[in-house]
PDB file of C-alpha atoms and ligand atoms in Angstrom:
ATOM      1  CA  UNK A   1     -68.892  -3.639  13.401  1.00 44.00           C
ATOM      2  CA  UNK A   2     -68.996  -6.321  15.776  1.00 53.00           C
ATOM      3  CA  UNK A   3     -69.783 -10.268  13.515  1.00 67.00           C
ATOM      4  CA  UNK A   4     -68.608  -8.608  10.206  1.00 75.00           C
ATOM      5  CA  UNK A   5     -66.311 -10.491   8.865  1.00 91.00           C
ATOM      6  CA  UNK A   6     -63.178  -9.080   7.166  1.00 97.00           C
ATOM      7  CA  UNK A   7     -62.141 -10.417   3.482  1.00 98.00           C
ATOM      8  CA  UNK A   8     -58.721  -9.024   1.770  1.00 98.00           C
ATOM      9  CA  UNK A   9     -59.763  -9.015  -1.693  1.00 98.00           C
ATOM     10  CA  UNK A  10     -57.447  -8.205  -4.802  1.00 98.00           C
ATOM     11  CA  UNK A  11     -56.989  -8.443  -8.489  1.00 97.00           C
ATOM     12  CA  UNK A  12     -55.175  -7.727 -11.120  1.00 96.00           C
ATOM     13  CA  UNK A  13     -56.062  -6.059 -14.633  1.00 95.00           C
ATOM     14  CA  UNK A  14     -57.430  -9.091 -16.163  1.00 95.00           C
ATOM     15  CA  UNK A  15     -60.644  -8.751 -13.220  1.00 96.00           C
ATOM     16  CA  UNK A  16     -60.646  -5.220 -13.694  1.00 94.00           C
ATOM     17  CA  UNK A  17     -64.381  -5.589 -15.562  1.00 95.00           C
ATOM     18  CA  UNK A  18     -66.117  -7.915 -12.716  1.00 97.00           C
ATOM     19  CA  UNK A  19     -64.267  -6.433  -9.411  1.00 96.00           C
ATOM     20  CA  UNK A  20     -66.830  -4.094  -8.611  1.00 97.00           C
ATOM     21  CA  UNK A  21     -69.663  -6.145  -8.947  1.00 98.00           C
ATOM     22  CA  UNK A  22     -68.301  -8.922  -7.071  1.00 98.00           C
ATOM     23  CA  UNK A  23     -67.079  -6.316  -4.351  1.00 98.00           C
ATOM     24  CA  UNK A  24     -70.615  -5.275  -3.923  1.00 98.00           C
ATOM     25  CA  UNK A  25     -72.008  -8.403  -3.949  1.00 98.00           C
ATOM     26  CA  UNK A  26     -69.936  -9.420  -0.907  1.00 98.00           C
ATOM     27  CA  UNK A  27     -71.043  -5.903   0.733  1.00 97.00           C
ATOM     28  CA  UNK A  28     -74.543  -6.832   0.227  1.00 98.00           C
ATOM     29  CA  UNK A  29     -74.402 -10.211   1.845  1.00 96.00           C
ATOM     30  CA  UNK A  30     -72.869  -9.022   4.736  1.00 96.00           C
ATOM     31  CA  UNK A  31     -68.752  -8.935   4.758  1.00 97.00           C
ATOM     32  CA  UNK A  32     -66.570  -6.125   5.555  1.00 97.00           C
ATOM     33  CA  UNK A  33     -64.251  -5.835   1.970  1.00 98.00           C
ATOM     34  CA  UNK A  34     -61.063  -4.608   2.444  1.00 97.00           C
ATOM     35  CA  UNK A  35     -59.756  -3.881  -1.449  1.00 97.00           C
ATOM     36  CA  UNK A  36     -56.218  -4.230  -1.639  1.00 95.00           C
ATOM     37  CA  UNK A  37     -56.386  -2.038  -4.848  1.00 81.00           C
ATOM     38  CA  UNK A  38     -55.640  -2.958  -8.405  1.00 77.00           C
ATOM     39  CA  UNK A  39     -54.023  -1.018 -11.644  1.00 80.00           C
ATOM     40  CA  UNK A  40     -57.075   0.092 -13.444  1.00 79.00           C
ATOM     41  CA  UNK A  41     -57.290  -1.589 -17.306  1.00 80.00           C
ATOM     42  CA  UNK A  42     -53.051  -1.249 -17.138  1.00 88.00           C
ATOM     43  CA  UNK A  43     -51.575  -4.332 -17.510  1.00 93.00           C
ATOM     44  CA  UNK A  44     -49.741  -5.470 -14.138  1.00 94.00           C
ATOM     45  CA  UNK A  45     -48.269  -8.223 -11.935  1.00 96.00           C
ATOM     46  CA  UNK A  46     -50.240 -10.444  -9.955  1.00 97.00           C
ATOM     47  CA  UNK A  47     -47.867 -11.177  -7.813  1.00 97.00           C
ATOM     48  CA  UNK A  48     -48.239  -7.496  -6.206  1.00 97.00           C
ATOM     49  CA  UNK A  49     -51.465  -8.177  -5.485  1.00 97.00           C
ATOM     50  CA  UNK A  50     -51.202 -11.399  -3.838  1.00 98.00           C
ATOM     51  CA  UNK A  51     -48.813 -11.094  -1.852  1.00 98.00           C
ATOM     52  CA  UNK A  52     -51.091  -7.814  -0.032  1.00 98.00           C
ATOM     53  CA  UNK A  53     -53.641 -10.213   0.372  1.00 98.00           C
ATOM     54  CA  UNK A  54     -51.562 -13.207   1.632  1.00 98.00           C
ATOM     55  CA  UNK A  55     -49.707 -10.965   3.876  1.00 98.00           C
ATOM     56  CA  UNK A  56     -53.178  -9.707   5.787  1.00 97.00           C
ATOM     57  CA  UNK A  57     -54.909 -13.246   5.553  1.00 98.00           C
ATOM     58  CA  UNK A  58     -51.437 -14.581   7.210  1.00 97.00           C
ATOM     59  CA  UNK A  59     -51.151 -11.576   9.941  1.00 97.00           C
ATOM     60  CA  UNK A  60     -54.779 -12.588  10.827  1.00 97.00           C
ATOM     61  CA  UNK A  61     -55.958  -8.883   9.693  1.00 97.00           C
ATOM     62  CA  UNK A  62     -58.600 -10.332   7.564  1.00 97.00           C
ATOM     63  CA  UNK A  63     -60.433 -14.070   7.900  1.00 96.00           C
ATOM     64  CA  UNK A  64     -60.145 -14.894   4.580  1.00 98.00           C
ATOM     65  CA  UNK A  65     -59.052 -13.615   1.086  1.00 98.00           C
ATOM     66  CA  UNK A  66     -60.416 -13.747  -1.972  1.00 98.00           C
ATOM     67  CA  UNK A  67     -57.810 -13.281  -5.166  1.00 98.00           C
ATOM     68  CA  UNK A  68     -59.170 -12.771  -8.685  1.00 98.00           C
ATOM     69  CA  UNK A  69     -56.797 -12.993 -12.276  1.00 97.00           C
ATOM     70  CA  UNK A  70     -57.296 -14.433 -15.485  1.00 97.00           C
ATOM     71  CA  UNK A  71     -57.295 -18.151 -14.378  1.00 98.00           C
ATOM     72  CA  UNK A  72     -56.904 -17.488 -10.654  1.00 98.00           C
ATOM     73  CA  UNK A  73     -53.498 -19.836 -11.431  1.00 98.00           C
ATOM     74  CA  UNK A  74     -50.908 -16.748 -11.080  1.00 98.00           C
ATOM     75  CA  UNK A  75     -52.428 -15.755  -8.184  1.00 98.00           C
ATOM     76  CA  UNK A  76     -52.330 -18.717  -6.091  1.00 98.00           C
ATOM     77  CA  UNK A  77     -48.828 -20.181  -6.720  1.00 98.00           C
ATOM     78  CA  UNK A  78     -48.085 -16.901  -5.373  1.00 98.00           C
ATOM     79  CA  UNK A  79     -50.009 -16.218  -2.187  1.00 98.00           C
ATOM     80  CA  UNK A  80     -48.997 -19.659  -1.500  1.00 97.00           C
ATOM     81  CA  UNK A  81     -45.319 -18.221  -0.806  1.00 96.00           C
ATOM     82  CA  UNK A  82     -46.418 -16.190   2.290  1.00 96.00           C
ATOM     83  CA  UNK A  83     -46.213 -18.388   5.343  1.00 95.00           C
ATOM     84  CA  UNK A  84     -49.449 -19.558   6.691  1.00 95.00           C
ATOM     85  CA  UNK A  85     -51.527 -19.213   3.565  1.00 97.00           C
ATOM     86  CA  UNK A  86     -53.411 -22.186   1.880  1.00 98.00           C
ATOM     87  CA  UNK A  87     -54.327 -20.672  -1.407  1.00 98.00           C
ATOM     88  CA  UNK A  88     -56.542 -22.772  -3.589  1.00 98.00           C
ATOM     89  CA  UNK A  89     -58.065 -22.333  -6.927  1.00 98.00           C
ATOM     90  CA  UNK A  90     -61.435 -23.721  -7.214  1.00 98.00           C
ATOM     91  CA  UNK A  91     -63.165 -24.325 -10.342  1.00 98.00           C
ATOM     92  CA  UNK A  92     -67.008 -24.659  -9.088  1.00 98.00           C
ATOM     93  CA  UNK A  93     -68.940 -24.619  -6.033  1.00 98.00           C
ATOM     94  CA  UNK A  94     -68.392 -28.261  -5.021  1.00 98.00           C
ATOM     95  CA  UNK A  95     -64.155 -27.619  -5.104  1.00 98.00           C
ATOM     96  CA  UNK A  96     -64.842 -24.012  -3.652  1.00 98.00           C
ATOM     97  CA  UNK A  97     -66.353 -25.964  -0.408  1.00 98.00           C
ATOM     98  CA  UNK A  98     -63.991 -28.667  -0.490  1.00 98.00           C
ATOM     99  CA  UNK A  99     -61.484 -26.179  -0.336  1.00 98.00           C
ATOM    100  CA  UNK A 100     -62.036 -24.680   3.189  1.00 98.00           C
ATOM    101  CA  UNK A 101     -63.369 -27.752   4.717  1.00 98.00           C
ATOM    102  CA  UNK A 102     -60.653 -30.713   3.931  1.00 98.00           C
ATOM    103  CA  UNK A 103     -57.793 -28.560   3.031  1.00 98.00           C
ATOM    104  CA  UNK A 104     -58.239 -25.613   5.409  1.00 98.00           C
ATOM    105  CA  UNK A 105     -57.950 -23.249   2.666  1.00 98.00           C
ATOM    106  CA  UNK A 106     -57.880 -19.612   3.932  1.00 98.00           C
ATOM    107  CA  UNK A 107     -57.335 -17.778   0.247  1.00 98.00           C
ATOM    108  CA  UNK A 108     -59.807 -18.485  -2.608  1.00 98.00           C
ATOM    109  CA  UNK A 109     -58.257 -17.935  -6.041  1.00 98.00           C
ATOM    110  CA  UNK A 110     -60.556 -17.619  -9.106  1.00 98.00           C
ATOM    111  CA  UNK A 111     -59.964 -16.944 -12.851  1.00 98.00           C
ATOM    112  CA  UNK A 112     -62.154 -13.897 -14.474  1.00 98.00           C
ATOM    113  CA  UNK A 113     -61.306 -15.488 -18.125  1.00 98.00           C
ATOM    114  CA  UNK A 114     -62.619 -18.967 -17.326  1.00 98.00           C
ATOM    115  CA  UNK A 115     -65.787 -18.349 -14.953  1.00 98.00           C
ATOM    116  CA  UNK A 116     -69.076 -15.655 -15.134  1.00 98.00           C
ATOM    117  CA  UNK A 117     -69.686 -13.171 -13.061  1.00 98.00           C
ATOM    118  CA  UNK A 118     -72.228 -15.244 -10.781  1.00 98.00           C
ATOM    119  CA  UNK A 119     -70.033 -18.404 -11.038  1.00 98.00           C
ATOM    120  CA  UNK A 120     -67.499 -16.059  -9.134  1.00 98.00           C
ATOM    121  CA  UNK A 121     -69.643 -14.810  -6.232  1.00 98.00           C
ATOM    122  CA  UNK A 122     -71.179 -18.409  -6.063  1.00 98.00           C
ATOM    123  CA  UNK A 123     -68.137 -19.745  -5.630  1.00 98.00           C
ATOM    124  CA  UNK A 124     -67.185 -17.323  -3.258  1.00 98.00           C
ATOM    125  CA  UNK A 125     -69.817 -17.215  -0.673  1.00 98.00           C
ATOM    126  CA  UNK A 126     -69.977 -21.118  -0.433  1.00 98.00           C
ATOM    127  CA  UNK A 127     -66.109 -21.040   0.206  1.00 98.00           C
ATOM    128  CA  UNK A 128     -66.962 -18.463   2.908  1.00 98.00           C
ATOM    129  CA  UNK A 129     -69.821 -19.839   4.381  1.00 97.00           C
ATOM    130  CA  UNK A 130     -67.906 -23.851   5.196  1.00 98.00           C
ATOM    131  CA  UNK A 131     -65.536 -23.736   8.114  1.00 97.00           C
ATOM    132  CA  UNK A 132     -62.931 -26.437   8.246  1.00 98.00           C
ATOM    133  CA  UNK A 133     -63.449 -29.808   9.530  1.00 98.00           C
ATOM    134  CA  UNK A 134     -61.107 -30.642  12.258  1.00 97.00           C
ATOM    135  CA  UNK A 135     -60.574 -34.466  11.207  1.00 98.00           C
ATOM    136  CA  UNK A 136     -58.375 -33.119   8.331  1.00 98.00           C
ATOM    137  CA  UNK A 137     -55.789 -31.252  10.678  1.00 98.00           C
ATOM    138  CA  UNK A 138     -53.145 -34.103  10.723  1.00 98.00           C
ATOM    139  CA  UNK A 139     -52.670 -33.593   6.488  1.00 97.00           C
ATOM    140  CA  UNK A 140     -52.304 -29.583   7.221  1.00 97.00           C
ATOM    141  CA  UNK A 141     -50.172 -29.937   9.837  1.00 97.00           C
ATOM    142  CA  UNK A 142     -47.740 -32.282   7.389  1.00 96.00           C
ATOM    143  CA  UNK A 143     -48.182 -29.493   5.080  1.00 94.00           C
ATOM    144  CA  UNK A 144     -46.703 -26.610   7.539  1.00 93.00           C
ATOM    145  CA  UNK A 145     -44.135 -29.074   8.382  1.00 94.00           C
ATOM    146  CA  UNK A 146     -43.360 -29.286   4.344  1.00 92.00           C
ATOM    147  CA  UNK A 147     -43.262 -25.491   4.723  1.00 89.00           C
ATOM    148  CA  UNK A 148     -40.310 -25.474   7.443  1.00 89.00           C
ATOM    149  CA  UNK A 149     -37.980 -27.545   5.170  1.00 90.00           C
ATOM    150  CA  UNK A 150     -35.125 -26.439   3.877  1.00 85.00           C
ATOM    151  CA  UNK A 151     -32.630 -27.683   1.299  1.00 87.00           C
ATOM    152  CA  UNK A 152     -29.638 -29.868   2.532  1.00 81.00           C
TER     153      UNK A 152
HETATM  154  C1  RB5 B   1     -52.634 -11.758 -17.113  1.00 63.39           C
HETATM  155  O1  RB5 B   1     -52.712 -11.654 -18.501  1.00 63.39           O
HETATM  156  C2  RB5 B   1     -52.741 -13.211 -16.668  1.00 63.39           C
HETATM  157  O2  RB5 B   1     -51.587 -13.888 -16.960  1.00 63.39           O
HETATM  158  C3  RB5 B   1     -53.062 -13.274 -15.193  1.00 63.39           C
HETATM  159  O3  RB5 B   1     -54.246 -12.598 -14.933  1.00 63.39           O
HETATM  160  C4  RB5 B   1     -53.267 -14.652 -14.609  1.00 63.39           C
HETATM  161  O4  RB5 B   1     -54.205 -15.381 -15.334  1.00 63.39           O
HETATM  162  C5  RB5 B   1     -52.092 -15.450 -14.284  1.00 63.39           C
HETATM  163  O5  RB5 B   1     -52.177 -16.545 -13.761  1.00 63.39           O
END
């Protein structure tokens, strides 16, 4: 539907107990969830997950992503790997915002063992309701050129 807005959104087994309620309280408020899957109570790799996410966030299939683990640590470090992706883990709602607006974060990357439920979606819907302030776009751009580098 035309002004949804599409979020790739993935965990792994340590989220496995709040994913549903946080998917549904993105439905509710208005975004278009696209849920990259998960492994059930199984333990697996985060990696798998992120890299899904990363991958659609990066290919401009989705507008943001949202990527849940234990800490949200895991997760980052490795949606950080795609190119294009500014993964950030945020720890309330103040970093969540600061986040998308200085560093131009596009992934949000939270920790199901060190936040509640509601701390989660909080966090969430202020990191996607703050749009990036322009005045910031010289330290991104040194951090895509970081990204190009190569060892001599
Ligand atoms: C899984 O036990 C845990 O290591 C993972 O969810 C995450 O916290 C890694 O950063």
């Amino acid at each position: 539907m035309k002004g949804i807005k599409k979020l790739a959104f993935g965990t792994d087994h340590a989220a496995s107990e709040i994913r549903n309620s946080v998917i549904k309280y993105l439905q509710d408020i208005g975004y278009d969830v696209e849920d990259l899957g998960f492994c059930g109570h199984t333990s697996c790799d985060y990696p798998d997950y992120a890299v899904k996410v990363a991958e659609m966030v990066a290919c401009k299939k989705a507008h943001r992503g949202i990527l849940i683990c234990g800490t949200g640590i895991g997760m980052c470090i490795a949606a950080n790997k795609v190119h294009g992706v500014i993964a950030a883990v945020c720890w309330d709602e103040d970093t969540a915002k600061l986040a998308a607006q200085h560093n131009g974060a596009n992934i949000l990357c939270l920790g199901s063992r060190v936040a509640t439920v509601s701390e989660v979606c909080h966090r969430i819907k202020t990191f996607l309701e703050t749009s990036f302030e322009e005045r910031h776009i010289e330290r991104i751009t040194k951090i895509k050129q970081i990204e190009k580098r190569q060892c001599q």
